[in-house]
Amino acid sequence: MALPVSVAAALAALVPHDALSNAFGGRSRDPGSLSWRHELIDEPEAARLLGAAVPVLPALRAPEVVERVSVHRGLRSESLESQLAAGFLLLHLRVTYLPVDQAWEQALTWPVLRRGGSVLDVREQDPDPQRRRPWPQRVASSRDAGSGDYAVVTVEGVEVGVQVDTSGVVHLTWRVSRGSRVLLVGLLTRRGPRAAVELVAEGGLLT
């Protein structure tokens, strides 16, 4: 697809920064395990939980890549459905595109991205307006403000946050409706900013 000239120019002007690298560093709160509190489920089950088709990126599928769908499990002492129904847990699906020789249970986000994998996170927006944070602007922390590594562009009428780091990892964030749910979606990939935006737009994930 052809992005508007203003959008292409904004993406080309991004300056790589270390923000994402630091977020997945050894001292970060989350060690970066893709399986942390997640369990694998099949796509039909994920669609049942979501009440709509699961956002996926078929363009990332390849013989050397395996697609894994997982859900944040919450407390193992209670069923997932009861936690979701009670509002104790918000639905959080993850679609991971892993190198075929990488076991999902041992996969760490940063090494997977460095090897060319991608991670698509799909979260239900908190229905409580007092607990909501701006999206996609929330990924730009105060320490990154004005650094030039982050921009919000509008594609097909949707605001897309784009952040890029020095290792070539790009983080896209946007909001989309599926059925009765408002979803917060984020993609981590090593495609360039423009290629990453084109990927999700052409995949129909923005609308």
Short mmCIF file of C-alpha atoms in Angstrom, two decimals:
data_model
loop_
_atom_site.label_atom_id
_atom_site.label_comp_id
_atom_site.label_asym_id
_atom_site.label_seq_id
_atom_site.Cartn_x
_atom_site.Cartn_y
_atom_site.Cartn_z
CA MET A 1 0.00 0.00 0.00
CA ALA A 2 1.10 3.60 -0.54
CA LEU A 3 1.40 5.55 2.70
CA PRO A 4 0.67 9.30 2.59
CA VAL A 5 3.81 11.35 1.96
CA SER A 6 3.53 13.02 5.38
CA VAL A 7 3.36 9.64 7.13
CA ALA A 8 6.32 8.23 5.18
CA ALA A 9 8.36 11.35 6.01
CA ALA A 10 7.54 11.10 9.73
CA LEU A 11 8.60 7.45 9.82
CA ALA A 12 11.82 8.17 7.93
CA ALA A 13 12.71 10.91 10.44
CA LEU A 14 12.66 8.62 13.49
CA VAL A 15 15.96 8.49 15.36
CA PRO A 16 16.80 5.08 16.90
CA HIS A 17 17.03 5.14 20.69
CA ASP A 18 17.85 2.63 23.46
CA ALA A 19 14.42 2.79 25.12
CA LEU A 20 13.20 -0.60 23.96
CA SER A 21 16.56 -2.26 24.55
CA ASN A 22 16.54 -1.02 28.14
CA ALA A 23 12.97 -2.22 28.64
CA PHE A 24 14.05 -5.81 27.98
CA GLY A 25 17.36 -5.59 29.83
CA GLY A 26 18.39 -7.83 32.72
CA ARG A 27 17.33 -5.24 35.28
CA SER A 28 13.83 -4.71 33.89
CA ARG A 29 10.91 -5.84 36.07
CA ASP A 30 9.78 -8.38 33.50
CA PRO A 31 12.65 -10.65 32.43
CA GLY A 32 11.13 -10.82 28.98
CA SER A 33 9.83 -14.40 29.00
CA LEU A 34 7.13 -14.77 26.36
CA SER A 35 5.49 -17.56 28.33
CA TRP A 36 5.43 -15.70 31.67
CA ARG A 37 1.88 -16.34 32.99
CA HIS A 38 0.79 -17.24 29.46
CA GLU A 39 -0.35 -20.61 28.20
CA LEU A 40 -0.67 -21.83 24.62
CA ILE A 41 -4.16 -22.14 23.14
CA ASP A 42 -5.38 -22.78 19.61
CA GLU A 43 -6.74 -20.00 17.43
CA PRO A 44 -10.43 -21.14 17.62
CA GLU A 45 -10.28 -21.06 21.42
CA ALA A 46 -8.67 -17.62 21.34
CA ALA A 47 -11.41 -16.42 18.98
CA ARG A 48 -14.05 -17.78 21.35
CA LEU A 49 -12.56 -15.84 24.26
CA LEU A 50 -12.28 -12.70 22.15
CA GLY A 51 -15.70 -13.05 20.56
CA ALA A 52 -14.17 -12.21 17.18
CA ALA A 53 -11.41 -13.34 14.83
CA VAL A 54 -7.98 -13.13 16.42
CA PRO A 55 -5.73 -10.48 14.83
CA VAL A 56 -2.88 -12.37 13.16
CA LEU A 57 -0.27 -11.56 10.53
CA PRO A 58 -0.22 -14.32 7.88
CA ALA A 59 2.52 -12.41 6.04
CA LEU A 60 4.91 -13.39 8.87
CA ARG A 61 4.23 -17.11 8.44
CA ALA A 62 7.02 -19.02 6.72
CA PRO A 63 8.55 -22.53 6.73
CA GLU A 64 11.22 -21.36 9.18
CA VAL A 65 8.69 -19.58 11.44
CA VAL A 66 6.00 -21.03 13.72
CA GLU A 67 2.95 -19.07 14.88
CA ARG A 68 1.97 -19.51 18.54
CA VAL A 69 -1.19 -18.13 20.18
CA SER A 70 -1.30 -17.79 23.96
CA VAL A 71 -3.45 -16.21 26.65
CA HIS A 72 -2.54 -14.61 29.96
CA ARG A 73 -3.72 -17.19 32.46
CA GLY A 74 -4.06 -15.10 35.62
CA LEU A 75 -4.46 -17.09 38.82
CA ARG A 76 -4.19 -20.83 38.28
CA SER A 77 -6.43 -21.42 41.29
CA GLU A 78 -9.40 -19.97 39.37
CA SER A 79 -10.70 -20.59 35.88
CA LEU A 80 -9.77 -18.06 33.21
CA GLU A 81 -13.42 -17.52 32.30
CA SER A 82 -14.41 -16.73 35.88
CA GLN A 83 -11.59 -14.22 36.26
CA LEU A 84 -12.57 -12.50 33.00
CA ALA A 85 -16.28 -12.47 33.91
CA ALA A 86 -15.59 -10.99 37.36
CA GLY A 87 -13.34 -8.31 35.90
CA PHE A 88 -10.35 -9.51 37.92
CA LEU A 89 -8.46 -10.06 34.67
CA LEU A 90 -8.54 -8.34 31.28
CA LEU A 91 -8.18 -10.54 28.22
CA HIS A 92 -4.60 -10.55 26.94
CA LEU A 93 -3.79 -12.65 23.89
CA ARG A 94 -0.31 -12.95 22.39
CA VAL A 95 0.56 -14.12 18.90
CA THR A 96 4.25 -14.96 18.60
CA TYR A 97 6.15 -15.67 15.38
CA LEU A 98 9.10 -17.79 16.50
CA PRO A 99 12.06 -19.32 14.70
CA VAL A 100 10.97 -22.91 14.18
CA ASP A 101 13.79 -24.29 16.36
CA GLN A 102 12.91 -22.04 19.31
CA ALA A 103 10.82 -23.63 22.07
CA TRP A 104 8.05 -21.22 23.10
CA GLU A 105 8.31 -22.19 26.76
CA GLN A 106 11.94 -21.01 26.92
CA ALA A 107 11.65 -18.07 24.52
CA LEU A 108 12.79 -14.65 25.69
CA THR A 109 11.47 -11.61 23.86
CA TRP A 110 14.77 -9.94 23.05
CA PRO A 111 16.59 -12.99 21.60
CA VAL A 112 13.48 -13.89 19.57
CA LEU A 113 13.34 -10.39 18.06
CA ARG A 114 17.06 -10.42 17.31
CA ARG A 115 16.58 -13.66 15.38
CA GLY A 116 13.87 -12.12 13.25
CA GLY A 117 10.79 -13.19 15.20
CA SER A 118 7.87 -10.89 15.96
CA VAL A 119 5.43 -10.54 18.85
CA LEU A 120 1.84 -9.28 18.52
CA ASP A 121 0.10 -8.44 21.81
CA VAL A 122 -3.68 -7.97 21.90
CA ARG A 123 -5.12 -6.63 25.17
CA GLU A 124 -8.63 -5.67 26.16
CA GLN A 125 -8.89 -2.02 27.11
CA ASP A 126 -9.72 -1.42 30.76
CA PRO A 127 -13.42 -0.40 30.87
CA ASP A 128 -12.78 1.88 33.87
CA PRO A 129 -12.00 5.34 32.40
CA GLN A 130 -10.06 6.32 35.52
CA ARG A 131 -7.60 3.46 34.97
CA ARG A 132 -7.09 4.03 31.26
CA ARG A 133 -3.88 5.56 29.98
CA PRO A 134 -3.57 7.30 26.61
CA TRP A 135 -2.94 4.83 23.80
CA PRO A 136 -0.77 4.64 21.72
CA GLN A 137 0.92 7.65 23.33
CA ARG A 138 1.55 5.72 26.57
CA VAL A 139 4.64 4.01 25.15
CA ALA A 140 6.47 7.34 25.04
CA SER A 141 7.72 7.72 28.61
CA SER A 142 8.79 11.08 29.99
CA ARG A 143 12.45 10.19 29.60
CA ASP A 144 11.93 9.58 25.91
CA ALA A 145 9.90 12.72 25.25
CA GLY A 146 11.53 14.74 22.50
CA SER A 147 14.15 12.08 21.80
CA GLY A 148 12.92 11.70 18.23
CA ASP A 149 12.59 7.91 18.47
CA TYR A 150 8.80 8.04 18.80
CA ALA A 151 6.01 9.38 16.60
CA VAL A 152 2.26 9.01 16.22
CA VAL A 153 1.07 8.77 12.62
CA THR A 154 -2.47 8.43 11.27
CA VAL A 155 -3.04 5.59 8.82
CA GLU A 156 -6.52 4.74 7.50
CA GLY A 157 -7.94 7.05 10.17
CA VAL A 158 -6.18 5.18 13.01
CA GLU A 159 -3.48 6.66 15.25
CA VAL A 160 -0.43 4.40 15.28
CA GLY A 161 2.41 4.90 17.73
CA VAL A 162 5.83 4.02 16.29
CA GLN A 163 9.02 3.68 18.32
CA VAL A 164 12.39 2.45 17.07
CA ASP A 165 15.59 1.45 18.89
CA THR A 166 19.25 1.10 18.01
CA SER A 167 19.06 -2.67 17.43
CA GLY A 168 16.44 -2.17 14.72
CA VAL A 169 13.44 -3.27 16.79
CA VAL A 170 10.25 -1.32 16.10
CA HIS A 171 7.28 -1.12 18.47
CA LEU A 172 3.90 -0.25 16.97
CA THR A 173 0.83 0.46 19.10
CA TRP A 174 -2.75 1.18 18.09
CA ARG A 175 -6.36 0.73 19.20
CA VAL A 176 -9.01 -1.28 17.36
CA SER A 177 -12.54 -2.58 18.01
CA ARG A 178 -13.43 -6.24 17.67
CA GLY A 179 -17.01 -7.18 18.43
CA SER A 180 -17.95 -5.50 21.71
CA ARG A 181 -14.34 -5.10 22.83
CA VAL A 182 -11.88 -2.25 22.43
CA LEU A 183 -8.43 -3.77 21.98
CA LEU A 184 -4.99 -2.29 22.55
CA VAL A 185 -2.61 -3.86 20.06
CA GLY A 186 1.18 -3.78 20.01
CA LEU A 187 3.66 -5.26 17.56
CA LEU A 188 7.36 -5.80 18.20
CA THR A 189 9.36 -6.58 15.06
CA ARG A 190 12.70 -5.90 13.41
CA ARG A 191 11.15 -4.62 10.21
CA GLY A 192 11.79 -0.95 9.58
CA PRO A 193 9.22 1.61 10.77
CA ARG A 194 7.64 2.08 7.34
CA ALA A 195 7.65 -1.66 6.54
CA ALA A 196 6.12 -2.44 9.93
CA VAL A 197 3.29 0.07 9.46
CA GLU A 198 2.64 -1.23 5.96
CA LEU A 199 2.60 -4.80 7.31
CA VAL A 200 -0.21 -4.19 9.80
CA ALA A 201 -2.16 -1.95 7.39
CA GLU A 202 -2.01 -4.47 4.56
CA GLY A 203 -2.91 -7.24 7.01
CA GLY A 204 -6.14 -5.42 7.87
CA LEU A 205 -5.23 -5.06 11.54
CA LEU A 206 -5.87 -1.31 11.80
CA THR A 207 -9.62 -1.46 11.18
#
